[in-house]
XYZ file of C-alpha atoms in Angstrom:
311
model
C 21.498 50.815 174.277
C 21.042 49.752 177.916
C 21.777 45.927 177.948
C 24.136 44.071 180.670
C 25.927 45.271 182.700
C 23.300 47.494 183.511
C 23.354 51.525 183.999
C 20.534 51.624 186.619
C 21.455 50.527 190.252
C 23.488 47.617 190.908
C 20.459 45.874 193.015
C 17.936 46.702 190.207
C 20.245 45.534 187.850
C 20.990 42.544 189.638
C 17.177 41.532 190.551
C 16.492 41.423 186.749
C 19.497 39.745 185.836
C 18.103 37.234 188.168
C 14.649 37.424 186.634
C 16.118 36.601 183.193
C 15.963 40.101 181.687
C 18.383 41.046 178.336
C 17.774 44.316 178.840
C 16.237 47.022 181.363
C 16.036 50.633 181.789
C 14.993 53.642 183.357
C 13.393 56.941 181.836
C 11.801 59.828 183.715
C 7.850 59.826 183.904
C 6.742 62.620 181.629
C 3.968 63.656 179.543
C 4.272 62.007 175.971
C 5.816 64.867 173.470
C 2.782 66.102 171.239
C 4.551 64.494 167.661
C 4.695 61.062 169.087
C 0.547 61.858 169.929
C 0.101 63.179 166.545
C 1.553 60.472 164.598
C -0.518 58.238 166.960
C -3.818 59.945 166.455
C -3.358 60.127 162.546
C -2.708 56.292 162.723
C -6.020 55.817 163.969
C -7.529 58.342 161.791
C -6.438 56.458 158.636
C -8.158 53.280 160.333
C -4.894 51.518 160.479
C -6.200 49.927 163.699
C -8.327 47.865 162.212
C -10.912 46.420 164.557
C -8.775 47.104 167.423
C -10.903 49.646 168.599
C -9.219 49.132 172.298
C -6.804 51.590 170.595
C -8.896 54.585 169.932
C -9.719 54.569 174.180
C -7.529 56.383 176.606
C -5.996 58.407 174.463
C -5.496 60.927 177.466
C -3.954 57.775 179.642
C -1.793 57.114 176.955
C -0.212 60.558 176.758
C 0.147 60.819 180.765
C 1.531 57.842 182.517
C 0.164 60.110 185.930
C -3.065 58.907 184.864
C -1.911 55.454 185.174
C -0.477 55.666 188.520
C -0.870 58.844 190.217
C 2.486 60.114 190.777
C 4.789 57.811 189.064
C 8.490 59.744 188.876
C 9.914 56.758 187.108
C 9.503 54.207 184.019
C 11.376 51.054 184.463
C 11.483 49.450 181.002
C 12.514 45.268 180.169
C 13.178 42.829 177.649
C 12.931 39.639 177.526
C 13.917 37.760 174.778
C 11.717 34.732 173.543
C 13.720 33.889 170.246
C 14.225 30.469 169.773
C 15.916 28.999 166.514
C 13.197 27.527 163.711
C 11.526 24.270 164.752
C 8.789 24.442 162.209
C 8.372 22.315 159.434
C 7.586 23.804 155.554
C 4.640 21.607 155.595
C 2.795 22.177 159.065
C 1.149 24.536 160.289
C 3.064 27.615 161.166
C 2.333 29.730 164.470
C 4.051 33.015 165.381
C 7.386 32.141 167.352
C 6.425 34.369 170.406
C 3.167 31.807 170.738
C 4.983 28.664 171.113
C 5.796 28.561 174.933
C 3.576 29.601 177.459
C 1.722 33.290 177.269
C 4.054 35.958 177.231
C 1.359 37.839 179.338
C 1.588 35.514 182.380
C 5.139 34.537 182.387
C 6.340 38.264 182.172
C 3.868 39.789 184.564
C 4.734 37.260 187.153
C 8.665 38.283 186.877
C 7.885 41.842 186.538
C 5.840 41.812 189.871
C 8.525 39.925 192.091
C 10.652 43.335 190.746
C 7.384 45.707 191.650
C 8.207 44.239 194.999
C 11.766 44.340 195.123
C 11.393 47.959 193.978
C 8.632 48.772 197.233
C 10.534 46.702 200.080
C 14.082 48.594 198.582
C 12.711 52.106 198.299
C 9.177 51.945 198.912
C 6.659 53.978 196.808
C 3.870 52.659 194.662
C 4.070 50.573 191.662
C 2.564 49.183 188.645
C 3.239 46.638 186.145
C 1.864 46.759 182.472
C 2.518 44.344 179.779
C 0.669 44.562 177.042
C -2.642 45.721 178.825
C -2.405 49.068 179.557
C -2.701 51.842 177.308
C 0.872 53.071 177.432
C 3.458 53.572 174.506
C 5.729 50.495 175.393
C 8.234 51.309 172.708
C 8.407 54.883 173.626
C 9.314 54.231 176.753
C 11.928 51.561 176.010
C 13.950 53.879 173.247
C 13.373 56.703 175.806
C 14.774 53.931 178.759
C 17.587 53.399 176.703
C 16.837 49.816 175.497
C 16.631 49.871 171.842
C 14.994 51.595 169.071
C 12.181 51.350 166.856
C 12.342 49.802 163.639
C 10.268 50.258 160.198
C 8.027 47.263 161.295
C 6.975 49.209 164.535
C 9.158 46.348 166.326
C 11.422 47.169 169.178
C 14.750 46.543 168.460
C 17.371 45.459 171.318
C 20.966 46.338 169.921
C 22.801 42.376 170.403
C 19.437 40.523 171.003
C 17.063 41.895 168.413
C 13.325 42.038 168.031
C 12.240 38.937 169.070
C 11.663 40.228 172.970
C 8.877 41.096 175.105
C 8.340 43.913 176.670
C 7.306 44.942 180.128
C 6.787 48.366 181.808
C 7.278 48.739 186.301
C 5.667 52.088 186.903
C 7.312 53.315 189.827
C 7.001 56.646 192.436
C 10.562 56.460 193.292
C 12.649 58.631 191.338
C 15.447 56.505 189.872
C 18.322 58.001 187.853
C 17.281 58.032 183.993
C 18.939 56.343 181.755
C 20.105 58.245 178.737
C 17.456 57.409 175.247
C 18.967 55.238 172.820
C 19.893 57.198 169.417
C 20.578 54.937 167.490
C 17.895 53.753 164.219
C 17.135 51.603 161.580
C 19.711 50.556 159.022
C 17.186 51.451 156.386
C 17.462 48.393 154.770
C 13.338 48.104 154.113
C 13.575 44.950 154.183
C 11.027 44.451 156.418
C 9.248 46.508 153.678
C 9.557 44.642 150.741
C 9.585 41.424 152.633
C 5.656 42.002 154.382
C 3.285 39.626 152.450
C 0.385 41.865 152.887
C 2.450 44.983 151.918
C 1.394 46.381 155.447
C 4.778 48.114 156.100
C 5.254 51.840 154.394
C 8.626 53.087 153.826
C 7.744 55.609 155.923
C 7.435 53.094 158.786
C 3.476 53.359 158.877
C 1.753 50.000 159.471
C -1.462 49.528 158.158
C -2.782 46.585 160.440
C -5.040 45.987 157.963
C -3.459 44.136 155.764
C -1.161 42.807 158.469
C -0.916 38.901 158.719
C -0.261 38.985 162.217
C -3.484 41.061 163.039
C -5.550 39.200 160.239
C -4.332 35.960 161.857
C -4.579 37.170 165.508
C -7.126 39.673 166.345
C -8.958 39.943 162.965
C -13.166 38.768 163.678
C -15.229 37.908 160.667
C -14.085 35.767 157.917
C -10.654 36.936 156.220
C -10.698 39.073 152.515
C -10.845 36.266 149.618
C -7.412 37.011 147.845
C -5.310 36.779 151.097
C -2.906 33.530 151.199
C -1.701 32.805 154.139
C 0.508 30.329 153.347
C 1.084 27.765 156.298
C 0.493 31.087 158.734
C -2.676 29.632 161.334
C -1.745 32.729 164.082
C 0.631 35.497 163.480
C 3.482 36.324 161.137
C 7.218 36.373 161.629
C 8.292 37.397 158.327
C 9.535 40.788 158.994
C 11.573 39.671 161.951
C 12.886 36.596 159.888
C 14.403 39.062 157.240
C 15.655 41.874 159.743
C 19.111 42.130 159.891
C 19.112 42.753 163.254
C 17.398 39.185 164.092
C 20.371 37.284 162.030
C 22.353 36.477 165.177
C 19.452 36.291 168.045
C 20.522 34.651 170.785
C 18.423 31.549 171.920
C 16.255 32.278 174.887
C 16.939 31.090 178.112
C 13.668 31.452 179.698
C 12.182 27.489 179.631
C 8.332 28.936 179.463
C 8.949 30.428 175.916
C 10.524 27.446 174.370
C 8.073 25.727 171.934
C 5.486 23.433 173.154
C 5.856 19.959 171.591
C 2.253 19.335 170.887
C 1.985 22.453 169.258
C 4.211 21.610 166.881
C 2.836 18.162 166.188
C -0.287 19.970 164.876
C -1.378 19.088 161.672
C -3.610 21.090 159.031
C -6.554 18.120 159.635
C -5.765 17.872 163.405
C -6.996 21.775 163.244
C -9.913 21.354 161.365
C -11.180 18.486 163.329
C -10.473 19.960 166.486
C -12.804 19.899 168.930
C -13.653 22.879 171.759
C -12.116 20.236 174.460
C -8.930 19.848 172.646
C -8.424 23.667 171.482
C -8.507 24.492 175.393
C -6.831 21.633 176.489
C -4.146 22.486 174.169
C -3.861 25.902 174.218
C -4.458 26.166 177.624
C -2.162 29.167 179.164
C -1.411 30.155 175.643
C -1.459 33.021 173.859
C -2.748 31.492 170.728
C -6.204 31.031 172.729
C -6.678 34.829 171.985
C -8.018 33.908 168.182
C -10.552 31.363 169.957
C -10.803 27.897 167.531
C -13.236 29.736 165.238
C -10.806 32.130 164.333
C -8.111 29.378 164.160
C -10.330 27.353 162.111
C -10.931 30.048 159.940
C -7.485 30.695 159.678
C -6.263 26.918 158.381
C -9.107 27.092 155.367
C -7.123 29.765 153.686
C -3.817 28.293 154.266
C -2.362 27.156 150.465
C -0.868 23.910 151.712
C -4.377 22.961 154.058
C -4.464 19.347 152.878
C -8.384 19.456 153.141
C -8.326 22.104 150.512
C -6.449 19.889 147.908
């Protein structure tokens, strides 16, 4: 585990201390080992993917990182924790915690370039940043970085923060001293397993997105299957996060973009169903929830068990 002080250089360390990081780290560029490809491959095979057919392209990019910038010698890997403690109520509608600030896509790409460019006027070389766009194997990279390790749920876990981070990748042609890969693993408690209201989580850590509530909620198109309850869930799920004992002492973020957005939270279950286009970007604007458009939030609320226009 590679959280502060940091193993990498003191001014790399020290720029993303500045940048609000709890956690970074270095692994060597290499080609992805062929098991971590296979497991990958058979996940998509089973259809596990859902409609996320983004995932099934690349496959070649996502086994080189050369192909992604053409002669990168190191991986820079961070964390950024987003965890703030519950502010939802039983009754309201209930969004993923990592949607309640501002998108995770914009507020860690713009910290993760100002350290692309400390990296370039420090040692020069070319960079990249990826979060969340490129086809790359983020949590690979961040156990190999030293970071964390994977849990059942497929979540990265940061040993002292948890899972409740983001996580950002600086591709870099400047070969940095690798951090050692973090060996440690998953209690085994499963209770990420038993907890997962759409039984999506194997024992065998396979996640079948599927039956996720997160990707129903989230990138799911089409009307949802008829027996699903969502409960109050509108976008995403949180439950096998809330139950991990690794989350039961999260720290509460520091980072002012993530913390929840009032009138999100005021939301209502009629205040969704009678919203209009206006509002839903108004609202939403430079948020992540905008990725399920209002149809799909819409869509969403009707199948919520406590939607009051159901009763």
């Amino acid at each position: 585990m590679k959280c502060f002080p940091f193993p990498c250089s003191d001014a790399l360390s020290g720029i993303a201390r500045d940048l609000q990081a709890s956690a970074i780290g270095v692994a060597k560029a290499s080609v992805v080992p062929s098991a971590i490809i296979d497991k990958y491959n058979e996940w998509i095979e089973r259809g596990c993917q859902g409609g996320m057919s983004y995932m099934e392209r690349y496959r070649d990019v996502r086994a080189n990182p050369d192909l992604l910038l053409s002669g990168v010698k190191s991986i820079i890997v961070a964390a950024f924790n987003y965890y703030y403690p519950s502010v939802c109520d039983k009754d309201t509608p209930r969004f993923a915690l990592y949607a309640l600030g501002d998108d995770y896509h914009e507020v860690i790409r713009q910290r993760l370039e100002l350290l692309a460019s400390f990296i370039k006027e420090q040692w020069g070389g070319a960079t990249r940043v990826c979060v969340d766009t490129a086809p790359v194997f983020e949590r690979y990279w961040a156990q190999q970085s030293g970071i964390g390790f994977v849990g059942r749920n497929k979540m990265l876990i940061v040993p002292g923060v948890g899972s409740y981070v983001f996580v950002g990748i600086v591709l870099s042609t400047v070969s940095f001293i690798p951090d050692a890969p973090c060996e440690l693993d998953c209690m085994g408690c499963n209770a990420c397993v038993r907890h997962c209201p759409g039984k999506a989580i194997s024992l065998n850590g396979i996640v079948d997105a599927r039956r996720c509530h997160s990707y129903l909620t989230i990138e799911h198109r089409g009307e949802l299957p008829n027996d699903i309850d969502l409960g109050n869930k509108v976008y995403g799920c949180d439950v096998c996060q809330q139950v991990c004992p690794h989350n039961h002492n999260a720290p509460t973020t520091a980072i002012s973009e993530f913390f929840p957005r009032a009138e999100i939270l005021s939301l209502s279950h009629s205040d969704i169903t009678e919203m209009t286009q206006m509002q839903f970007s108004k609202i939403f604007s430079h948020s992540a929830i905008k990725r399920a458009k209002l149809a799909g939030l819409q869509r969403n609320n009707r199948h919520c068990s406590n939607d009051i226009t159901t009763e």
